CSV table of C-alpha atoms in Angstrom, one decimal:
chain,number,residue,atom,x,y,z
A,556,MET,CA,0.0,0.0,0.0
A,557,SER,CA,1.1,3.6,-0.3
A,558,ASN,CA,2.8,5.6,2.3
A,559,THR,CA,-0.5,7.1,3.5
A,560,ASP,CA,-1.6,3.9,5.3
A,561,ALA,CA,-0.7,1.5,8.0
A,562,GLU,CA,1.3,-0.7,5.7
A,563,SER,CA,3.8,2.2,5.2
A,564,ARG,CA,7.5,1.5,4.9
A,565,VAL,CA,8.1,4.7,6.9
A,566,PRO,CA,8.9,3.9,10.6
A,567,ARG,CA,5.8,4.5,12.8
A,568,ALA,CA,7.7,7.0,15.0
A,569,ALA,CA,8.7,9.1,12.0
A,570,SER,CA,5.2,9.8,10.7
A,571,GLY,CA,1.7,9.4,12.1
A,572,ASP,CA,0.2,9.4,8.6
A,573,GLY,CA,2.8,7.5,6.7
A,574,GLY,CA,5.4,10.1,5.7
A,575,ALA,CA,3.5,13.2,4.5
A,576,GLY,CA,5.8,16.2,5.0
A,577,LEU,CA,9.0,14.2,5.4
A,578,SER,CA,12.0,15.5,3.6
A,579,PRO,CA,14.6,12.8,3.3
A,580,ALA,CA,18.2,14.0,3.7
A,581,GLY,CA,19.8,14.6,0.4
A,582,ALA,CA,16.7,13.8,-1.6
A,583,ASP,CA,16.7,17.1,-3.5
A,584,ALA,CA,20.2,16.5,-4.9
A,585,GLY,CA,21.8,13.7,-7.0
A,586,GLN,CA,20.0,10.8,-8.6
A,587,VAL,CA,17.2,8.6,-7.4
A,588,SER,CA,19.6,5.7,-7.3
A,589,ASP,CA,21.4,7.6,-4.5
A,590,ALA,CA,18.6,6.4,-2.2
A,591,VAL,CA,19.4,2.7,-2.9
A,592,GLY,CA,21.2,0.8,-0.1
A,593,GLU,CA,21.0,-2.5,-2.0
A,594,ILE,CA,18.9,-3.9,-4.8
A,595,LEU,CA,16.7,-6.6,-3.4
A,596,ILE,CA,14.9,-7.7,-6.6
A,597,GLU,CA,16.4,-6.9,-9.9
A,598,GLU,CA,14.2,-5.7,-12.8
A,599,GLU,CA,14.5,-9.0,-14.8
A,600,PRO,CA,13.4,-11.4,-12.1
A,601,LEU,CA,10.7,-9.0,-11.1
A,602,GLN,CA,9.2,-8.9,-14.5
A,603,ALA,CA,9.7,-12.7,-14.9
A,604,ARG,CA,7.6,-13.3,-11.8
A,605,ILE,CA,4.9,-11.0,-12.9
A,606,ARG,CA,4.7,-12.9,-16.2
A,607,GLU,CA,4.3,-16.1,-14.1
A,608,LEU,CA,1.6,-14.5,-12.0
A,609,GLY,CA,-0.2,-13.4,-15.2
A,610,VAL,CA,-0.3,-17.1,-16.3
A,611,GLU,CA,-1.6,-18.3,-12.9
A,612,ILE,CA,-4.3,-15.6,-12.7
A,613,SER,CA,-5.4,-16.2,-16.3
A,614,GLN,CA,-5.9,-19.9,-15.6
A,615,GLU,CA,-7.6,-19.3,-12.3
A,616,TYR,CA,-10.1,-16.8,-13.6
A,617,GLU,CA,-10.8,-18.2,-17.1
A,618,GLY,CA,-14.4,-17.8,-18.0
A,619,ARG,CA,-15.1,-15.7,-14.9
A,620,ASP,CA,-16.0,-12.0,-14.4
A,621,LEU,CA,-12.7,-10.6,-13.2
A,622,LEU,CA,-12.3,-7.2,-11.7
A,623,LEU,CA,-8.8,-6.1,-10.6
A,624,VAL,CA,-8.9,-3.6,-7.7
A,625,GLY,CA,-5.6,-1.6,-7.3
A,626,VAL,CA,-4.8,0.0,-4.0
A,627,LEU,CA,-3.3,3.5,-4.7
A,628,LYS,CA,-0.7,4.6,-5.0
A,629,GLY,CA,1.9,1.9,-4.7
A,630,ALA,CA,0.1,-0.9,-6.7
A,631,VAL,CA,-0.2,1.2,-9.9
A,632,PHE,CA,3.1,0.0,-11.4
A,633,PHE,CA,2.5,-3.7,-10.5
A,634,MET,CA,-1.1,-3.6,-11.6
A,635,ALA,CA,-0.3,-2.1,-15.0
A,636,ASP,CA,2.3,-4.7,-15.8
A,637,LEU,CA,0.3,-7.6,-14.4
A,638,MET,CA,-2.8,-6.9,-16.4
A,639,ARG,CA,-0.8,-6.8,-19.6
A,640,GLU,CA,0.2,-10.4,-18.9
A,641,LEU,CA,-3.3,-11.6,-18.5
A,642,THR,CA,-4.8,-13.5,-21.4
A,643,ILE,CA,-8.4,-13.1,-20.2
A,644,PRO,CA,-10.8,-10.2,-20.2
A,645,CYS,CA,-10.7,-8.1,-17.1
A,646,GLU,CA,-11.8,-4.7,-15.7
A,647,ILE,CA,-10.0,-2.4,-13.3
A,648,ASP,CA,-10.9,-0.1,-10.5
A,649,PHE,CA,-9.0,1.6,-7.7
A,650,MET,CA,-9.2,2.5,-4.0
A,651,ALA,CA,-7.2,4.9,-2.0
A,652,ILE,CA,-7.1,4.6,1.8
A,653,SER,CA,-5.4,6.3,4.7
A,654,SER,CA,-4.8,5.3,8.3
A,655,TYR,CA,-6.1,7.2,11.3
A,656,GLY,CA,-2.5,7.5,12.5
A,657,ALA,CA,-1.0,5.7,15.5
A,658,ALA,CA,-4.4,4.1,16.4
A,659,THR,CA,-4.1,2.0,13.3
A,660,ASP,CA,-1.2,0.1,14.8
A,661,SER,CA,-3.7,-1.6,17.1
A,662,SER,CA,-7.1,-1.3,15.4
A,663,GLY,CA,-6.3,-1.5,11.7
A,664,VAL,CA,-9.1,0.9,10.9
A,665,VAL,CA,-8.6,3.1,7.9
A,666,ARG,CA,-10.3,6.0,6.1
A,667,ILE,CA,-11.3,5.4,2.5
A,668,LEU,CA,-10.1,8.4,0.4
A,669,LYS,CA,-11.3,7.0,-2.9
A,670,ASP,CA,-13.9,4.3,-3.1
A,671,LEU,CA,-14.6,2.0,-6.0
A,672,ASP,CA,-16.6,3.3,-9.0
A,673,ALA,CA,-17.9,-0.2,-9.8
A,674,ASN,CA,-20.5,-2.3,-7.9
A,675,ILE,CA,-18.7,-5.5,-7.0
A,676,ALA,CA,-21.7,-7.5,-6.0
A,677,GLY,CA,-21.5,-10.8,-7.8
A,678,ARG,CA,-18.1,-10.0,-9.3
A,679,ASP,CA,-14.9,-12.0,-9.0
A,680,VAL,CA,-12.6,-9.4,-7.3
A,681,LEU,CA,-8.9,-9.6,-7.1
A,682,VAL,CA,-7.2,-7.0,-4.9
A,683,VAL,CA,-3.8,-6.0,-6.3
A,684,GLU,CA,-1.3,-4.9,-3.6
A,685,ASP,CA,2.3,-3.7,-3.7
A,686,ILE,CA,3.3,-5.0,-0.3
A,687,ILE,CA,1.8,-6.6,2.8
A,688,ASP,CA,3.6,-6.2,6.1
A,689,SER,CA,1.5,-6.0,9.3
A,690,GLY,CA,-1.7,-7.0,7.5
A,691,LEU,CA,-3.8,-4.7,9.6
A,692,THR,CA,-5.0,-2.3,7.0
A,693,LEU,CA,-5.5,-4.9,4.3
A,694,SER,CA,-7.6,-7.0,6.8
A,695,TYR,CA,-9.9,-4.0,7.3
A,696,LEU,CA,-10.1,-3.4,3.6
A,697,MET,CA,-11.0,-7.0,2.8
A,698,ARG,CA,-13.8,-6.9,5.4
A,699,SER,CA,-15.1,-3.8,3.8
A,700,LEU,CA,-15.1,-5.4,0.4
A,701,LYS,CA,-16.5,-8.7,1.5
A,702,ALA,CA,-19.6,-6.9,2.9
A,703,ARG,CA,-20.4,-5.8,-0.6
A,704,LYS,CA,-21.0,-9.4,-1.5
A,705,PRO,CA,-18.6,-10.2,-4.4
A,706,ALA,CA,-18.8,-13.7,-5.9
A,707,SER,CA,-15.2,-14.2,-4.8
A,708,LEU,CA,-12.6,-12.0,-3.2
A,709,GLU,CA,-8.8,-12.7,-3.3
A,710,ILE,CA,-5.5,-10.9,-3.0
A,711,CYS,CA,-2.5,-10.7,-5.3
A,712,ALA,CA,0.5,-9.1,-3.6
A,713,LEU,CA,3.8,-8.4,-5.3
A,714,LEU,CA,5.7,-8.4,-1.9
A,715,THR,CA,5.0,-9.8,1.5
A,716,LYS,CA,7.0,-9.4,4.8
A,717,PRO,CA,6.1,-12.4,7.0
A,718,GLU,CA,8.2,-11.1,9.9
A,719,ARG,CA,6.1,-8.0,10.2
A,720,ARG,CA,2.7,-9.8,10.2
A,721,GLU,CA,0.4,-8.9,13.1
A,722,ILE,CA,-2.7,-10.4,11.6
A,723,GLU,CA,-2.9,-13.2,9.0
A,724,VAL,CA,-4.5,-12.3,5.7
A,725,PRO,CA,-5.0,-15.1,3.2
A,726,VAL,CA,-3.1,-14.1,0.0
A,727,ARG,CA,-3.9,-16.2,-3.1
A,728,PHE,CA,-1.1,-14.9,-5.3
A,729,VAL,CA,2.4,-13.8,-4.0
A,730,GLY,CA,5.3,-12.4,-6.0
A,731,PHE,CA,8.1,-12.5,-3.5
A,732,GLU,CA,8.6,-12.9,0.3
A,733,ILE,CA,11.1,-10.3,1.5
A,734,PRO,CA,12.9,-9.7,4.8
A,735,ASN,CA,11.8,-7.0,7.2
A,736,LYS,CA,13.6,-4.1,5.5
A,737,PHE,CA,12.5,-0.6,4.4
A,738,VAL,CA,12.0,-1.0,0.6
A,739,ILE,CA,11.5,1.4,-2.3
A,740,GLY,CA,11.1,1.2,-6.0
A,741,TYR,CA,8.6,-0.2,-8.5
A,742,GLY,CA,5.8,1.8,-6.9
A,743,LEU,CA,7.1,1.7,-3.3
A,744,ASP,CA,8.0,5.1,-1.9
A,745,PHE,CA,9.7,7.0,0.8
A,746,ALA,CA,8.1,10.4,1.4
A,747,GLU,CA,6.4,9.9,-2.0
A,748,ARG,CA,9.8,9.5,-3.8
A,749,TYR,CA,11.6,6.7,-5.6
A,750,ARG,CA,8.5,4.9,-6.9
A,751,ASN,CA,10.0,5.2,-10.4
A,752,LEU,CA,12.9,2.8,-9.8
A,753,PRO,CA,12.4,-0.2,-12.1
A,754,TYR,CA,13.5,-2.6,-9.3
A,755,VAL,CA,12.8,-3.2,-5.6
A,756,ALA,CA,15.6,-1.9,-3.4
A,757,VAL,CA,16.4,-1.3,0.3
A,758,LEU,CA,16.4,2.3,1.3
A,759,HIS,CA,19.9,3.6,2.0
A,760,PRO,CA,20.3,3.7,5.8
A,761,ASP,CA,21.4,7.4,5.7
A,762,LEU,CA,17.8,8.3,4.6
A,763,ILE,CA,15.9,6.3,7.2
A,764,PRO,CA,14.6,8.6,9.9
A,765,PRO,CA,15.7,7.9,13.5
A,766,HIS,CA,13.2,5.9,15.7
């Protein structure tokens, strides 16, 4: 999810609402690659796994009424590439959510900033996420969507951090499991920057705010 929710890669103590207003040291100078501490997933294996996911999803949803729901902003890159790998018809929609701040650490309650345009009742819905860490926000989102009575409701996540999990959320399709590190690139941001890196990287330690 984007850095405006509880799945944020910004440390909790650094920002109550996921990083708005943060100014990473040195971010105004140099190249975006200066923010990279190490590359975790290179562009080629990243795209190769997305192609595999496209095959898996196409087989799973063949002959069904598939609606992809992207969670803004982080999932945009992943969702755009993923849907180009699908060999079946699909529709897309988007949601944008924000946490209530520190309370979300315990409650997982979020505020919907942009709701779906489509009615999902009776539809086969696949939520497309960039990353799952604690699972709190996504759990709330899934409860909200389930109440709208879709025919089916599943999750496809590019990345998951099992070490960070506070509540288990069933994920039907997973790209990569990663360690508990602060990651950027391919839609993942720090203070709304570095989403445009074509790979997934660990944020340079000099840019990580103190706890």
